[in-house]
Each structure stands twice: as structure tokens, then as C-alpha cells.
Tab-separated table of C-alpha atoms in Angstrom:
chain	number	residue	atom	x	y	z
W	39	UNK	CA	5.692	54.507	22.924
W	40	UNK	CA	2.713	54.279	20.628
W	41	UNK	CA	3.387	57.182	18.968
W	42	UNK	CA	6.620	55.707	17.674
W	43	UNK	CA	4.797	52.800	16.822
W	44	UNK	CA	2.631	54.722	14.632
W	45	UNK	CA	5.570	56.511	13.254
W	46	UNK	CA	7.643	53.301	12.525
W	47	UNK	CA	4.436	51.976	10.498
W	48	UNK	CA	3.963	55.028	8.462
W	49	UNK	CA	7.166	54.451	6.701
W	50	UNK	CA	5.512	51.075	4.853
W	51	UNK	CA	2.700	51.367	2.396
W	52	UNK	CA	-0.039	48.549	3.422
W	53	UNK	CA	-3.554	47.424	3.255
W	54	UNK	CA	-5.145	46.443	6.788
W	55	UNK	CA	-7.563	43.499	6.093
W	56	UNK	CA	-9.928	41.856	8.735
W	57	UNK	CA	-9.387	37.984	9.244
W	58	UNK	CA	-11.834	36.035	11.429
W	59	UNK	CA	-9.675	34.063	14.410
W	60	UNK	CA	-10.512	31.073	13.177
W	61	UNK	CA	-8.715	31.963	9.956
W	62	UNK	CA	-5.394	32.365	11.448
W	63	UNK	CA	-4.266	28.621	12.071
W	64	UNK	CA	-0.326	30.009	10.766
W	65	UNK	CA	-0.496	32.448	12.952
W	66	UNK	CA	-1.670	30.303	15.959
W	67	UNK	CA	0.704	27.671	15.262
W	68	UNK	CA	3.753	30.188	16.184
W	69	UNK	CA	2.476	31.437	18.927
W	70	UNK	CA	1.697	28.057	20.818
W	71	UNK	CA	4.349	26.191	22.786
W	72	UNK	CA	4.426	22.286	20.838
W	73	UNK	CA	3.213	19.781	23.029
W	74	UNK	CA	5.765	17.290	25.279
W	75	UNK	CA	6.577	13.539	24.252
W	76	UNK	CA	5.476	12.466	27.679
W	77	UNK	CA	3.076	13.942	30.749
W	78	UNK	CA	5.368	13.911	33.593
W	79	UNK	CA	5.873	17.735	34.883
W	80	UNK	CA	9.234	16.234	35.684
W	81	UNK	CA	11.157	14.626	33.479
W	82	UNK	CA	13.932	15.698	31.806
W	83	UNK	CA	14.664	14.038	29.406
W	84	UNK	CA	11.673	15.250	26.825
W	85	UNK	CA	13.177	18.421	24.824
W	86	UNK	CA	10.686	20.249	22.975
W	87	UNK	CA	11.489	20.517	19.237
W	88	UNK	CA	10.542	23.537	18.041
W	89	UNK	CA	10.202	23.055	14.283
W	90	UNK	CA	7.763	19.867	14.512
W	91	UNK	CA	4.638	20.703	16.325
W	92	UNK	CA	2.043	22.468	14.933
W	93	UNK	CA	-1.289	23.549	17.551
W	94	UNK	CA	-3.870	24.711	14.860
W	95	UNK	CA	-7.262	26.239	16.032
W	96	UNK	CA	-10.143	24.146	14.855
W	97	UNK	CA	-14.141	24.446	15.050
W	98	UNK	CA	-14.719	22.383	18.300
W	99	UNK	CA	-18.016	20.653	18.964
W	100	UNK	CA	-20.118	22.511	20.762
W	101	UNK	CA	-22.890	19.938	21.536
W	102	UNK	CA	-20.396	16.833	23.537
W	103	UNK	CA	-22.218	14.090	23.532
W	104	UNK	CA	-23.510	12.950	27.160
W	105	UNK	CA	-22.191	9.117	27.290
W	106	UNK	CA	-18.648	10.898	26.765
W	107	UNK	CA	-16.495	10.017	29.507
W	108	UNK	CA	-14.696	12.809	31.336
W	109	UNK	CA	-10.872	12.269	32.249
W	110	UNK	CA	-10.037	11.057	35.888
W	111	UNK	CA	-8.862	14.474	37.479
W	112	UNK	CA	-8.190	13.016	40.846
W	113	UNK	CA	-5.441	10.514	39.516
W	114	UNK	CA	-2.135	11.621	38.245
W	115	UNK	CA	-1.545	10.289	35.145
W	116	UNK	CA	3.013	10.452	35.037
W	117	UNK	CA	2.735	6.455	36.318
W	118	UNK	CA	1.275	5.574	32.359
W	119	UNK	CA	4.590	7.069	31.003
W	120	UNK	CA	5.869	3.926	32.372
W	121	UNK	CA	5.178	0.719	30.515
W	122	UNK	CA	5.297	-2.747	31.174
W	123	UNK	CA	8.401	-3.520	29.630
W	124	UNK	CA	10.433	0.113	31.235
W	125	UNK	CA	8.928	-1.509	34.423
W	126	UNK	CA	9.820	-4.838	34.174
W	127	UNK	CA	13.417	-4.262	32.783
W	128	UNK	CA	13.755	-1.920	36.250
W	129	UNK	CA	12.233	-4.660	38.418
W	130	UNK	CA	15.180	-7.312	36.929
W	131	UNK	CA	17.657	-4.737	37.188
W	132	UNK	CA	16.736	-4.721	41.195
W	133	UNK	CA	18.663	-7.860	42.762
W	134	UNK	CA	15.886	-8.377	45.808
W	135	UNK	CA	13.311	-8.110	43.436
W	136	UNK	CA	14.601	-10.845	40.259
W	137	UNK	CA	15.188	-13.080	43.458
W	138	UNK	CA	11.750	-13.416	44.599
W	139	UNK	CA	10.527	-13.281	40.695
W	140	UNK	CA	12.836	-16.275	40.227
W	141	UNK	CA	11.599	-18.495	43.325
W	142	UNK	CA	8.320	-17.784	42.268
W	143	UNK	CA	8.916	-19.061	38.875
W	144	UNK	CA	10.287	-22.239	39.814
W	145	UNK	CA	7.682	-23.399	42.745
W	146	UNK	CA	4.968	-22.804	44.812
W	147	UNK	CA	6.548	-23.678	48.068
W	148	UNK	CA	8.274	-20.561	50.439
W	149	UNK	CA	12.067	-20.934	49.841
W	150	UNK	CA	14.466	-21.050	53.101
W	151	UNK	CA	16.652	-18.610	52.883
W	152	UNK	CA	19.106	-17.437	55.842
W	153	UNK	CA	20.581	-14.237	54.589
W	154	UNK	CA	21.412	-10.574	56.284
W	155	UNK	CA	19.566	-8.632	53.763
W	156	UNK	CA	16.516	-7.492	55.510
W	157	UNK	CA	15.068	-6.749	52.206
W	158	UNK	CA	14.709	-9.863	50.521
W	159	UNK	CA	13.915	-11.281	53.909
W	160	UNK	CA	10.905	-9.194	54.373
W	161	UNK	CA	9.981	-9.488	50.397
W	162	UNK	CA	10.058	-13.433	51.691
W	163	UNK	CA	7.922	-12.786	54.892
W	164	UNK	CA	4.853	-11.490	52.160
W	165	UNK	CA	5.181	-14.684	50.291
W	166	UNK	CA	1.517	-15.702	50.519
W	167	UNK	CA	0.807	-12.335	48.821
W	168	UNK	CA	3.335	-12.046	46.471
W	169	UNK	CA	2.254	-12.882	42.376
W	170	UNK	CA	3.571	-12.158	38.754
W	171	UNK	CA	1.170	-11.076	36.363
W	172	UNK	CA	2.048	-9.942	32.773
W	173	UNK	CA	5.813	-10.563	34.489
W	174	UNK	CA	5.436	-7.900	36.812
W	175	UNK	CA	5.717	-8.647	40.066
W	176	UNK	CA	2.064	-7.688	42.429
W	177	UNK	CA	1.206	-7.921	45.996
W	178	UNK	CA	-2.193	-8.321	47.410
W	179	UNK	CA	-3.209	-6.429	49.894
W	180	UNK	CA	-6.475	-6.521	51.712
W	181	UNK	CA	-8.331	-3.388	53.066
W	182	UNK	CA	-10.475	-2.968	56.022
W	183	UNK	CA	-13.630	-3.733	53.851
W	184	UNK	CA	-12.196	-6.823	52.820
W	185	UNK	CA	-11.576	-5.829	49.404
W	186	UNK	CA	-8.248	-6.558	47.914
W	187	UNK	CA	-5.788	-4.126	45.944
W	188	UNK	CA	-3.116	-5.366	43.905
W	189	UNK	CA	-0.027	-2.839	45.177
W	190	UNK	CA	3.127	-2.791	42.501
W	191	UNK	CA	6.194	-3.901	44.589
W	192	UNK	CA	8.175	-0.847	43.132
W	193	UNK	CA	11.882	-1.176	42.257
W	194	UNK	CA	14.528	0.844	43.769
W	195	UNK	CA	14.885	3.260	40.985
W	196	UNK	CA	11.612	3.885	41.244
W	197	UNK	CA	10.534	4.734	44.951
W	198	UNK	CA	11.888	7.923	44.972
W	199	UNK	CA	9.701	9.400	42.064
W	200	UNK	CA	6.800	7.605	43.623
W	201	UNK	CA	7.232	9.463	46.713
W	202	UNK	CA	7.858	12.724	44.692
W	203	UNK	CA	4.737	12.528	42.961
W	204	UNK	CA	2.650	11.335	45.528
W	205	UNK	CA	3.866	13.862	48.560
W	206	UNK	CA	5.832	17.445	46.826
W	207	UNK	CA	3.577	17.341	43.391
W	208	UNK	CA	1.516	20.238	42.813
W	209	UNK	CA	-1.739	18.212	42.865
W	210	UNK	CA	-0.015	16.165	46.051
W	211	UNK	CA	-0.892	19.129	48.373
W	212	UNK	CA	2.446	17.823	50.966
W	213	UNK	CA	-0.008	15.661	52.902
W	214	UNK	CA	1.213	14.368	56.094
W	215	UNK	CA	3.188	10.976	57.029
W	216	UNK	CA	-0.740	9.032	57.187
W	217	UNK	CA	-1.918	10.195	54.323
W	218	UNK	CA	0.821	9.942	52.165
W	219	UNK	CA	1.007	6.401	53.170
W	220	UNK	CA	-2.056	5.493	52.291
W	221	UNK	CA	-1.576	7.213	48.698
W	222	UNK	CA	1.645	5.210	47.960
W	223	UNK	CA	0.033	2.096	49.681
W	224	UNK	CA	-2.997	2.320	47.558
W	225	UNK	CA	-1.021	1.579	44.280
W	226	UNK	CA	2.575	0.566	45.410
W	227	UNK	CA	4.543	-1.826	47.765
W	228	UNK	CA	8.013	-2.181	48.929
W	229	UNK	CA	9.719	-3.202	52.299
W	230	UNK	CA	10.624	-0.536	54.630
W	231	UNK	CA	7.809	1.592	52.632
W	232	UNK	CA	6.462	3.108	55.959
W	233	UNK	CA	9.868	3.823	57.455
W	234	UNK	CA	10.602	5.205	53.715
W	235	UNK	CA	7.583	7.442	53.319
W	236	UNK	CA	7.782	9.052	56.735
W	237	UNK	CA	11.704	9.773	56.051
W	238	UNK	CA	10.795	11.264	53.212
W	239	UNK	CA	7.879	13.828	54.890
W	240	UNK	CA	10.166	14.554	57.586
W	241	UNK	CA	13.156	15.404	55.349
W	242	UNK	CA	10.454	17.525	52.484
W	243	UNK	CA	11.538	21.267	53.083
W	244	UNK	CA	8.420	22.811	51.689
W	245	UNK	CA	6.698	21.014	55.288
W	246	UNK	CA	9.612	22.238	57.337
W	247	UNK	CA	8.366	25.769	56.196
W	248	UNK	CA	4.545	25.583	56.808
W	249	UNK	CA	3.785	22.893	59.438
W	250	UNK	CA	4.769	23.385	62.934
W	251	UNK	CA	5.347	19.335	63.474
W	252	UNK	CA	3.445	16.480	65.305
W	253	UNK	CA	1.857	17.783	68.658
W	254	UNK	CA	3.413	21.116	68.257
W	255	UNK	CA	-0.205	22.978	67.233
W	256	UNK	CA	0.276	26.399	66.117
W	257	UNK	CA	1.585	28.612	68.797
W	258	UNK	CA	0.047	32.088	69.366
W	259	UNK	CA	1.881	35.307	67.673
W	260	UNK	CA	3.627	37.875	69.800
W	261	UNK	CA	4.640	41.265	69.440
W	262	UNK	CA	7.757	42.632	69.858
W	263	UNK	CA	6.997	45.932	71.431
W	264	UNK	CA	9.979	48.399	71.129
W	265	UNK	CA	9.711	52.681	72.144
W	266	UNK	CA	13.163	53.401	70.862
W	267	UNK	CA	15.877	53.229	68.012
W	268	UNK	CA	17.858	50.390	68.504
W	269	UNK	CA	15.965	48.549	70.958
W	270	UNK	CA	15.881	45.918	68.972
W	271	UNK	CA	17.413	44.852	65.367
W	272	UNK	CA	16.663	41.950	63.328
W	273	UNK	CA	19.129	40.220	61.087
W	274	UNK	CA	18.856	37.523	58.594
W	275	UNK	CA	21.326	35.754	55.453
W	276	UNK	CA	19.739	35.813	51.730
W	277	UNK	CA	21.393	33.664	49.202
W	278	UNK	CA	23.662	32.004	47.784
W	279	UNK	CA	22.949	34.591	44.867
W	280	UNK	CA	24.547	34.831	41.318
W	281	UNK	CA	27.842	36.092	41.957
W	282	UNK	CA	29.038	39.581	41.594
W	283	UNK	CA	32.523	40.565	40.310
W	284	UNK	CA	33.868	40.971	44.332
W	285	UNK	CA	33.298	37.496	44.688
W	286	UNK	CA	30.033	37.959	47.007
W	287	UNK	CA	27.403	35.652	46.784
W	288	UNK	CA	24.904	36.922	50.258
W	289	UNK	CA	23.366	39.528	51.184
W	290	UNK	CA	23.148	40.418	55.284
W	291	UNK	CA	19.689	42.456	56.138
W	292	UNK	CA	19.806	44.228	59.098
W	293	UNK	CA	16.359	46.352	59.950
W	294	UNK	CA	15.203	48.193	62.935
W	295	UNK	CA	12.279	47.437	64.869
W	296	UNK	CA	11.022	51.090	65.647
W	297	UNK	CA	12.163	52.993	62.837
W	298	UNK	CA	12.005	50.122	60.153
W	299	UNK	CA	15.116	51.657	58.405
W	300	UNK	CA	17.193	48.532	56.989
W	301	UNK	CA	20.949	47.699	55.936
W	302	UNK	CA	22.010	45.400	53.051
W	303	UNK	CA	25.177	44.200	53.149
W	304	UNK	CA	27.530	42.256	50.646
W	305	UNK	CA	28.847	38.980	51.844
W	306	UNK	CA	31.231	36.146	50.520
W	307	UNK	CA	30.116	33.761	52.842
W	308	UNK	CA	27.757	33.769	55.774
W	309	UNK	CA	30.389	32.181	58.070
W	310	UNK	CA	29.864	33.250	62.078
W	311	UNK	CA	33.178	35.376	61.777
W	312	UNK	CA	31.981	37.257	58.081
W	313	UNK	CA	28.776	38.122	59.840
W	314	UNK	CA	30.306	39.510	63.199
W	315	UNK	CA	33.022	41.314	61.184
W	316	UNK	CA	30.269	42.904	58.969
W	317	UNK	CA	27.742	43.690	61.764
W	318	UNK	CA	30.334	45.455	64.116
W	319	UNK	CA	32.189	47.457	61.406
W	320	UNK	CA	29.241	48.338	59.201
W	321	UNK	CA	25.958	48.440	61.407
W	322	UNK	CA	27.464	49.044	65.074
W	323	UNK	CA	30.130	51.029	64.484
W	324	UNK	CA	27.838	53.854	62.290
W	325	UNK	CA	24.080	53.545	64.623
W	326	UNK	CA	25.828	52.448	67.756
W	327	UNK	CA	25.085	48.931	70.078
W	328	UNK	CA	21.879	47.559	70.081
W	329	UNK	CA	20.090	46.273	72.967
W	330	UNK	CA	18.665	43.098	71.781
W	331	UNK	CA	19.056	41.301	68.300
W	332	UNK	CA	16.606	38.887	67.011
W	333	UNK	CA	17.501	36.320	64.131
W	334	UNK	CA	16.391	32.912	62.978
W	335	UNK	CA	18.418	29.916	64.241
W	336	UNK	CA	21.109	29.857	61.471
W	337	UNK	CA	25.029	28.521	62.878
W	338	UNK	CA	26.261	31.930	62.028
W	339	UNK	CA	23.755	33.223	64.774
W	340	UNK	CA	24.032	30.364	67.133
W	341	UNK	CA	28.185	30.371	67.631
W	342	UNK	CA	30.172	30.629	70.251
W	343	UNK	CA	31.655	34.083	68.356
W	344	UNK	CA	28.336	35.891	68.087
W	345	UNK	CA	27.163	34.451	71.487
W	346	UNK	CA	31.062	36.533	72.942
W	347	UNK	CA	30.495	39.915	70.770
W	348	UNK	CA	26.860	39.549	72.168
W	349	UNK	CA	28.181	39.522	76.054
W	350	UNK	CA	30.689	41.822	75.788
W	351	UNK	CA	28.992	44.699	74.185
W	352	UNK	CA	25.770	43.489	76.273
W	353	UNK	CA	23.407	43.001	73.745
W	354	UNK	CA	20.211	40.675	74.705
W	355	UNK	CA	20.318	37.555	72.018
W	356	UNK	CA	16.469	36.310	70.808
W	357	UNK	CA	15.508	33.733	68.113
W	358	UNK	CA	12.630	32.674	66.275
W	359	UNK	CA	11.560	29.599	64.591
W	360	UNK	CA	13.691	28.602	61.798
W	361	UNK	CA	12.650	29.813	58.376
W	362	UNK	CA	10.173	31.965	60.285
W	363	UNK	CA	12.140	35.043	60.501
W	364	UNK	CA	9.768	38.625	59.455
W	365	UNK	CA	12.901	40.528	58.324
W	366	UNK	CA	13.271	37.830	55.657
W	367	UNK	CA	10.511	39.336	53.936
W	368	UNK	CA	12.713	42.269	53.485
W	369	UNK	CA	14.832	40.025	51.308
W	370	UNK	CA	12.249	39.213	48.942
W	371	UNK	CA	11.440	42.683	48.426
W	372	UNK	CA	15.152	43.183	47.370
């Protein structure tokens, strides 16, 4: 390859001249991606415009000066992309919220108010600790030291982001129920927050995967010991994947235990019928009948059809954990 380089540059009479780095701010400037409008990771809304940012290299100062305060790392910084005014039009916009805003704006006194909405009714039961301040409405809460934190009450819009940012960001670290609690509680209010929050931990898929759940602990590995082809086969569903020009969109991987040989087949769906169809026709019908088959705890695997093609050709039935499954590992490799 370099030698066709070489012979591609041959053809052009040139001068090579040394520049410094520091020298080459045109240079630099195309090969830097422009800065975003805004910080949030997120947000989609802030398209990059190729032909107005320029990133120059410049001589930096090499002796900081020690009163020079250092960015707070430990703080995410997408809540500053929100102002006061994107906040407060998103606060009036929330019907619970403009209530309580207006009561508070024309008295002092707690309004009686007999309504189903167990929202505004439990925005009314904080009364005492409910204020407006630049028109945004705060709530005080106070800690176990007796300190007090002024906690946003969050709109509607917004709770969902909060959540995002504070439990599946990259710098979030998926925390559990507690301690993603006390995150949003630290900066943010809203009723139903703790039934929210732990909805929202319970439901996060990226958890599902890695933590074994509440009181669960990790249970201890075991090996599948096997002396024979065919003791044992594995099978597991990737996809959906692009699709191909038959219309298939998943791939079937069935592997071995003992002789680790594996089979990739082409599905259209990974209905419990599509599966049995492809594993007796392609994989029994070739190697012969198993004696057990291990796979995750997909509804393809867990139907009444597999659970009759599994008795009559009496083949033992196993599961693991979902999302747990070792021949899925396989699949990444493909």
C-alpha cells in the first residue's frame, strides 16, 4: 500500500517544507469536529453546522494561576441548558403546577380544595413548604442535619429527563432505587417522585442486565458438564437485524456444548412455531435429537409448542437467567 503511495506522489513535482504544529491553525480547524450549541449529550435538537466553527490551536498558558477555580466535575451541567424563562413557561404549561402558583399568588392562607386529582392534592398537602422565587415555583426541604434545600417542583415534561440524567447517564453509574432518590431529591420535587423514581429503576434495562435484584445476591456459577456430542445444545434469538432481501430479520444460534461447533440460522420472525420449524428441519434432522437444550427464558422457548416437540422427541428442557444466556456471546462474535 505504501508503495503505491509513493508511486501516486511521484507523478507531482513538489517541495516538502517543515511547519511547526502550532503553525497549522487551517489545517487544525478541518480536522476538529465544531463545538454543540448546548451541553446536553442528549438533545436533539442541536445540529452541528459544519461551515461555522472554527477550533484553532493557540499557545496555552502554561503557568494557571492558583486562585483559578476548577470546574465542578461531580455535577452535571445539561440542567443550565434550561433557563428560567424555558422553565417557567413549562411549569405554566403544567395544569397542577399554575394551580398552586396561582393560590399562592393571591394569599397566604391553604386553599380548600375537594378534588380527585391526587396530584394537586398532594402539591396542596406541602403547602407550608411550597414558595415562588424569580416565578419559579421551590419547595423546602429539610435534611437530617437540619439544613434546608430548596428542591425545584419539576413539571411533567420535565421528570422524565431528570430521571434520565440522574439514573442511565454515563456519569449516573445506574445507581439503585435509594440512591437515585436521593440524587433527584437533592435538586428536584414532584408528587409521586418516590413511586416515580423506583418505576423508573425497575423498568431501566441496562439494570435488568447486570443486577440480580433486591435480596437476590449473586448466585454461584455452575458448570454444565457434558462427555458427548449432543448432550446438550444451547440456543438463543439475535436481532431484529437490518433486513436482508428474503425478508429475514434474526438470526437462530444453535452451539454444542462438547464439541462447540455452532449453527446460524436465518429467521423472519422468532415466533415459537419459526423456531421449532427451523430447529427440527435444519439442526435435528442433519446431527440427530439432542438430549437436553438450554436457552434463556424468551416466549419462543417457554411455549406450549416447544414444551410438545421437547416431550415427544424426549429432550430434557433447561433455562437460564434472562439476558444471561453464554451462547449469546456467539452472536456478538457474528
Amino acid at each position: 500500500m505504501v508503495a503505491r503511495w509513493i508511486s501516486l506522489l511521484d507523478t507531482y513535482d513538489m517541495t516538502i517544507q517543515h511547519r511547526k504544529g502550532s503553525a497549522l491553525g487551517n489545517a487544525d480547524a478541518l480536522s476538529r469536529v465544531p463545538r454543540r450549541r448546548c451541553k446536553r449529550e442528549d438533545c436533539q435538537e442541536c445540529k452541528i453546522n459544519m461551515s461555522c466553527s472554527v477550533n484553532a490551536i493557540s499557545k496555552g498558558n502554561n503557568n494557571p494561576s492558583k486562585s483559578s477555580e476548577l470546574p465542578d466535575i461531580t455535577q452535571s451541567n445539561w440542567v443550565k441548558q434550561w433557563d428560567n424563562e424555558e422553565i417557567l413557561r413549562l411549569q405554566q404549561e403544567d395544569s397542577n403546577l399554575s394551580t398552586v402558583k396561582q393560590f399562592l399568588k393571591n394569599g397566604n392562607e391553604k386553599p380548600v380544595v375537594n378534588t380527585p386529582n391526587q396530584e394537586l392534592s398532594a402539591l396542596l398537602r406541602q403547602w407550608d413548604l411550597l414558595f415562588t422565587q424569580n416565578e419559579l415555583l421551590y419547595r423546602k426541604f429539610y435534611e437530617i442535619d437540619g439544613s434546608i434545600t430548596n428542591q425545584l417542583v419539576a413539571p411533567r415534561e420535565l421528570r422524565k429527563e431528570i430521571m434520565q440524567h440522574l439514573h442511565n447517564n454515563r456519569t449516573a453509574s445506574h445507581l439503585g432505587r435509594e440512591k437515585t432518590l436521593l440524587k433527584v431529591r437533592s435538586r428536584f420535587y414532584w408528587p409521586l417522585m418516590t413511586s416515580d423514581v423506583a418505576r423508573w429503576c425497575q423498568t431501566c434495562m441496562s439494570c435488568a442486565k447486570r443486577k440480580p435484584g433486591p435480596g437476590m445476591g449473586k448466585y454461584p456459577m455452575q458448570h454444565c458438564s457434558v462427555t458427548s456430542p449432543l448432550e446438550c445444545i444451547a440456543i438463543d434469538i439475535m436481532g431484529p437485524l437490518p433486513m436482508t432481501d428474503d425478508q429475514n430479520e434474526y438470526i437462530m444460534v444453535v452451539g454444542d456444548y462438547f464439541s462447540k461447533w455452532k449453527e446460524a440460522y436465518a429467521l423472519k420472525n422468532h415466533t415459537a412455531q419459526s423456531v421449532a420449524d427451523k430447529l427440527t428441519t435444519e439442526f435435528i434432522c442433519r446431527f440427530g435429537t439432542p438430549a437436553r437444550i438450554h436457552t434463556d427464558q424468551g416466549r419462543e422457548f417457554e411455549s406450549n409448542l416447544f414444551s410438545e416437540i421437547c416431550k415427544l422427541l424426549g429432550i430434557d428442557k433447561s433455562r437460564t437467567n434472562p439476558l444471561q444466556t453464554s451462547i449469546g456471546r456467539y452472536g456478538r462474535e457474528v
